[in-house]
Amino acid sequence: MSESKHVVCPHCAGVNRVPVDRLGAGGKCGRCKQPLFEGRPLEVGGQAFQAQLTRSDLPLLVDFWAPWCGPCRMMAPAFAQAAAQLEPRVRLLKVNTEAEQSLGARFNIRSIPTMALFAGGRELDRVSGAMDARGIVAWVTQHL
Ligand SMILES: [Zn+2]
């Protein structure tokens, strides 16, 4: 029996059980039939964030950003590129701290952009300031 992981659907937050060797195979959600991975970051609010944090077996890389923040907007394409490289090993999320102020407060985000890496529901590390795609991938890889 091959090992499997719980993957939380980015569309409906349904929990899917996916064999590890099938993670990259373009699987669809058993509930809403949409793709589990699309190679791009997922913009989430509090509820979806909580589902990804507590019910998914995948590490989460979260970009805390805001629309008014120039460096955040500059980093967005790099974060999207990093998603294409890191999925399906890692789930990439974006949290708009202006719209989701309670999440920003809960994680004590003092400056943006801040990227935080979570695994098993716990924060492993965080880094502030814009990074390029290569830097993001390298930073994540060194922790996993
Ligand atoms: Zn779904």
PDB file of C-alpha atoms and ligand atoms in Angstrom:
ATOM      1  CA  MET A   1       0.000   0.000   0.000  1.00  0.00           C
ATOM      2  CA  SER A   2       1.514   3.315  -0.963  1.00  0.00           C
ATOM      3  CA  GLU A   3       1.580   6.238   1.415  1.00  0.00           C
ATOM      4  CA  SER A   4      -1.109   8.847   0.918  1.00  0.00           C
ATOM      5  CA  LYS A   5      -1.649  12.429   1.980  1.00  0.00           C
ATOM      6  CA  HIS A   6      -4.643  14.525   2.782  1.00  0.00           C
ATOM      7  CA  VAL A   7      -4.990  17.299   0.250  1.00  0.00           C
ATOM      8  CA  VAL A   8      -7.481  20.098   0.886  1.00  0.00           C
ATOM      9  CA  CYS A   9      -9.258  21.192  -2.279  1.00  0.00           C
ATOM     10  CA  PRO A  10      -8.516  24.846  -3.140  1.00  0.00           C
ATOM     11  CA  HIS A  11     -12.048  25.282  -4.491  1.00  0.00           C
ATOM     12  CA  CYS A  12     -14.416  23.672  -1.987  1.00  0.00           C
ATOM     13  CA  ALA A  13     -12.067  22.872   0.951  1.00  0.00           C
ATOM     14  CA  GLY A  14     -13.043  19.204   0.667  1.00  0.00           C
ATOM     15  CA  VAL A  15     -10.422  16.818   2.029  1.00  0.00           C
ATOM     16  CA  ASN A  16      -9.060  14.331  -0.494  1.00  0.00           C
ATOM     17  CA  ARG A  17      -6.799  11.378   0.177  1.00  0.00           C
ATOM     18  CA  VAL A  18      -4.167  11.163  -2.553  1.00  0.00           C
ATOM     19  CA  PRO A  19      -1.383   8.558  -2.870  1.00  0.00           C
ATOM     20  CA  VAL A  20       1.976  10.318  -2.697  1.00  0.00           C
ATOM     21  CA  ASP A  21       3.029   9.006  -6.096  1.00  0.00           C
ATOM     22  CA  ARG A  22      -0.168  10.444  -7.628  1.00  0.00           C
ATOM     23  CA  LEU A  23       0.166  13.963  -6.192  1.00  0.00           C
ATOM     24  CA  GLY A  24       1.567  15.360  -9.430  1.00  0.00           C
ATOM     25  CA  ALA A  25      -0.831  13.462 -11.668  1.00  0.00           C
ATOM     26  CA  GLY A  26      -3.423  16.197 -12.075  1.00  0.00           C
ATOM     27  CA  GLY A  27      -5.981  14.679  -9.723  1.00  0.00           C
ATOM     28  CA  LYS A  28      -9.407  16.203  -9.251  1.00  0.00           C
ATOM     29  CA  CYS A  29     -11.374  16.812  -6.089  1.00  0.00           C
ATOM     30  CA  GLY A  30     -13.766  13.986  -5.225  1.00  0.00           C
ATOM     31  CA  ARG A  31     -16.355  16.501  -4.096  1.00  0.00           C
ATOM     32  CA  CYS A  32     -16.365  19.354  -6.626  1.00  0.00           C
ATOM     33  CA  LYS A  33     -14.406  17.664  -9.484  1.00  0.00           C
ATOM     34  CA  GLN A  34     -12.065  20.629  -9.892  1.00  0.00           C
ATOM     35  CA  PRO A  35      -8.251  20.232 -10.044  1.00  0.00           C
ATOM     36  CA  LEU A  36      -6.472  19.854  -6.700  1.00  0.00           C
ATOM     37  CA  PHE A  37      -3.418  21.678  -8.034  1.00  0.00           C
ATOM     38  CA  GLU A  38      -3.182  24.358 -10.672  1.00  0.00           C
ATOM     39  CA  GLY A  39       0.428  25.429 -10.294  1.00  0.00           C
ATOM     40  CA  ARG A  40      -0.527  28.823  -8.964  1.00  0.00           C
ATOM     41  CA  PRO A  41      -1.025  30.448  -5.572  1.00  0.00           C
ATOM     42  CA  LEU A  42      -4.443  30.412  -3.997  1.00  0.00           C
ATOM     43  CA  GLU A  43      -5.907  33.570  -2.498  1.00  0.00           C
ATOM     44  CA  VAL A  44      -7.582  32.557   0.763  1.00  0.00           C
ATOM     45  CA  GLY A  45      -9.706  34.027   3.508  1.00  0.00           C
ATOM     46  CA  GLY A  46      -9.840  32.906   7.095  1.00  0.00           C
ATOM     47  CA  GLN A  47     -11.949  29.779   6.673  1.00  0.00           C
ATOM     48  CA  ALA A  48     -10.078  28.370   3.688  1.00  0.00           C
ATOM     49  CA  PHE A  49      -6.796  29.195   5.382  1.00  0.00           C
ATOM     50  CA  GLN A  50      -7.833  27.316   8.496  1.00  0.00           C
ATOM     51  CA  ALA A  51      -8.855  24.258   6.457  1.00  0.00           C
ATOM     52  CA  GLN A  52      -5.517  24.229   4.634  1.00  0.00           C
ATOM     53  CA  LEU A  53      -3.620  24.708   7.892  1.00  0.00           C
ATOM     54  CA  THR A  54      -5.334  22.057   9.967  1.00  0.00           C
ATOM     55  CA  ARG A  55      -6.617  19.435   7.519  1.00  0.00           C
ATOM     56  CA  SER A  56      -3.933  19.242   4.829  1.00  0.00           C
ATOM     57  CA  ASP A  57      -0.814  17.087   5.089  1.00  0.00           C
ATOM     58  CA  LEU A  58       1.083  19.361   2.716  1.00  0.00           C
ATOM     59  CA  PRO A  59       3.394  22.123   3.902  1.00  0.00           C
ATOM     60  CA  LEU A  60       1.940  25.583   3.304  1.00  0.00           C
ATOM     61  CA  LEU A  61       3.828  28.583   2.056  1.00  0.00           C
ATOM     62  CA  VAL A  62       1.855  31.725   2.779  1.00  0.00           C
ATOM     63  CA  ASP A  63       2.458  35.146   1.275  1.00  0.00           C
ATOM     64  CA  PHE A  64       1.039  37.824   3.572  1.00  0.00           C
ATOM     65  CA  TRP A  65       0.557  40.865   1.370  1.00  0.00           C
ATOM     66  CA  ALA A  66      -1.661  43.887   0.733  1.00  0.00           C
ATOM     67  CA  PRO A  67      -2.770  45.651  -2.455  1.00  0.00           C
ATOM     68  CA  TRP A  68      -1.229  48.987  -1.395  1.00  0.00           C
ATOM     69  CA  CYS A  69       2.222  47.471  -0.860  1.00  0.00           C
ATOM     70  CA  GLY A  70       4.532  48.041  -3.849  1.00  0.00           C
ATOM     71  CA  PRO A  71       7.106  45.362  -2.979  1.00  0.00           C
ATOM     72  CA  CYS A  72       4.229  42.877  -2.488  1.00  0.00           C
ATOM     73  CA  ARG A  73       2.926  43.542  -5.990  1.00  0.00           C
ATOM     74  CA  MET A  74       6.471  43.271  -7.321  1.00  0.00           C
ATOM     75  CA  MET A  75       6.892  39.879  -5.688  1.00  0.00           C
ATOM     76  CA  ALA A  76       3.566  38.470  -6.929  1.00  0.00           C
ATOM     77  CA  PRO A  77       4.886  37.101 -10.267  1.00  0.00           C
ATOM     78  CA  ALA A  78       7.851  35.499  -8.476  1.00  0.00           C
ATOM     79  CA  PHE A  79       5.511  33.876  -5.962  1.00  0.00           C
ATOM     80  CA  ALA A  80       3.379  32.552  -8.846  1.00  0.00           C
ATOM     81  CA  GLN A  81       6.486  31.134 -10.540  1.00  0.00           C
ATOM     82  CA  ALA A  82       7.522  29.503  -7.283  1.00  0.00           C
ATOM     83  CA  ALA A  83       4.069  27.876  -7.073  1.00  0.00           C
ATOM     84  CA  ALA A  84       4.575  26.283 -10.472  1.00  0.00           C
ATOM     85  CA  GLN A  85       7.844  24.793  -9.199  1.00  0.00           C
ATOM     86  CA  LEU A  86       6.849  23.828  -5.664  1.00  0.00           C
ATOM     87  CA  GLU A  87       3.419  22.300  -6.233  1.00  0.00           C
ATOM     88  CA  PRO A  88       2.341  19.628  -5.475  1.00  0.00           C
ATOM     89  CA  ARG A  89       4.956  19.195  -2.738  1.00  0.00           C
ATOM     90  CA  VAL A  90       3.889  22.454  -1.125  1.00  0.00           C
ATOM     91  CA  ARG A  91       0.617  24.420  -1.223  1.00  0.00           C
ATOM     92  CA  LEU A  92       1.097  28.154  -1.871  1.00  0.00           C
ATOM     93  CA  LEU A  93      -1.420  30.562  -0.392  1.00  0.00           C
ATOM     94  CA  LYS A  94      -1.846  34.309  -0.463  1.00  0.00           C
ATOM     95  CA  VAL A  95      -3.428  36.209   2.406  1.00  0.00           C
ATOM     96  CA  ASN A  96      -4.480  39.790   1.760  1.00  0.00           C
ATOM     97  CA  THR A  97      -3.816  41.312   5.177  1.00  0.00           C
ATOM     98  CA  GLU A  98      -5.991  44.314   4.399  1.00  0.00           C
ATOM     99  CA  ALA A  99      -9.052  42.131   3.751  1.00  0.00           C
ATOM    100  CA  GLU A 100      -8.102  39.518   6.363  1.00  0.00           C
ATOM    101  CA  GLN A 101      -6.906  41.669   9.236  1.00  0.00           C
ATOM    102  CA  SER A 102      -7.619  39.009  11.826  1.00  0.00           C
ATOM    103  CA  LEU A 103      -5.221  36.606  10.111  1.00  0.00           C
ATOM    104  CA  GLY A 104      -2.513  39.244   9.993  1.00  0.00           C
ATOM    105  CA  ALA A 105      -3.033  39.901  13.693  1.00  0.00           C
ATOM    106  CA  ARG A 106      -3.207  36.224  14.596  1.00  0.00           C
ATOM    107  CA  PHE A 107       0.173  35.580  12.987  1.00  0.00           C
ATOM    108  CA  ASN A 108       1.600  38.844  14.201  1.00  0.00           C
ATOM    109  CA  ILE A 109       2.525  40.098  10.735  1.00  0.00           C
ATOM    110  CA  ARG A 110       4.449  43.334  11.284  1.00  0.00           C
ATOM    111  CA  SER A 111       5.724  44.053   7.814  1.00  0.00           C
ATOM    112  CA  ILE A 112       4.767  42.914   4.349  1.00  0.00           C
ATOM    113  CA  PRO A 113       5.512  41.085   2.277  1.00  0.00           C
ATOM    114  CA  THR A 114       6.121  38.339   4.821  1.00  0.00           C
ATOM    115  CA  MET A 115       6.281  34.715   3.774  1.00  0.00           C
ATOM    116  CA  ALA A 116       5.636  32.041   6.360  1.00  0.00           C
ATOM    117  CA  LEU A 117       6.100  28.303   6.013  1.00  0.00           C
ATOM    118  CA  PHE A 118       3.775  25.961   7.923  1.00  0.00           C
ATOM    119  CA  ALA A 119       3.904  22.194   8.332  1.00  0.00           C
ATOM    120  CA  GLY A 120       1.707  20.018  10.506  1.00  0.00           C
ATOM    121  CA  GLY A 121      -0.264  23.120  11.538  1.00  0.00           C
ATOM    122  CA  ARG A 122       2.832  24.809  12.986  1.00  0.00           C
ATOM    123  CA  GLU A 123       4.910  27.678  11.670  1.00  0.00           C
ATOM    124  CA  LEU A 124       8.430  26.543  10.795  1.00  0.00           C
ATOM    125  CA  ASP A 125       9.901  29.859   9.772  1.00  0.00           C
ATOM    126  CA  ARG A 126       9.129  33.224   8.216  1.00  0.00           C
ATOM    127  CA  VAL A 127      10.978  35.775   6.166  1.00  0.00           C
ATOM    128  CA  SER A 128      10.122  39.393   5.370  1.00  0.00           C
ATOM    129  CA  GLY A 129      10.877  41.370   2.228  1.00  0.00           C
ATOM    130  CA  ALA A 130      10.427  40.672  -1.466  1.00  0.00           C
ATOM    131  CA  MET A 131      12.268  37.708  -2.987  1.00  0.00           C
ATOM    132  CA  ASP A 132      12.656  36.388  -6.512  1.00  0.00           C
ATOM    133  CA  ALA A 133      11.328  32.964  -7.534  1.00  0.00           C
ATOM    134  CA  ARG A 134      14.679  31.264  -7.160  1.00  0.00           C
ATOM    135  CA  GLY A 135      15.106  32.716  -3.692  1.00  0.00           C
ATOM    136  CA  ILE A 136      11.621  31.606  -2.640  1.00  0.00           C
ATOM    137  CA  VAL A 137      12.143  28.041  -3.876  1.00  0.00           C
ATOM    138  CA  ALA A 138      15.551  27.843  -2.197  1.00  0.00           C
ATOM    139  CA  TRP A 139      14.207  29.180   1.094  1.00  0.00           C
ATOM    140  CA  VAL A 140      11.366  26.650   1.141  1.00  0.00           C
ATOM    141  CA  THR A 141      13.540  23.731   0.050  1.00  0.00           C
ATOM    142  CA  GLN A 142      16.046  24.284   2.825  1.00  0.00           C
ATOM    143  CA  HIS A 143      13.285  23.728   5.398  1.00  0.00           C
ATOM    144  CA  LEU A 144      11.733  20.570   3.941  1.00  0.00           C
TER     145      LEU A 144
HETATM  146 ZN    ZN B   1     -13.267  20.528  -4.280  1.00  0.00          ZN
END
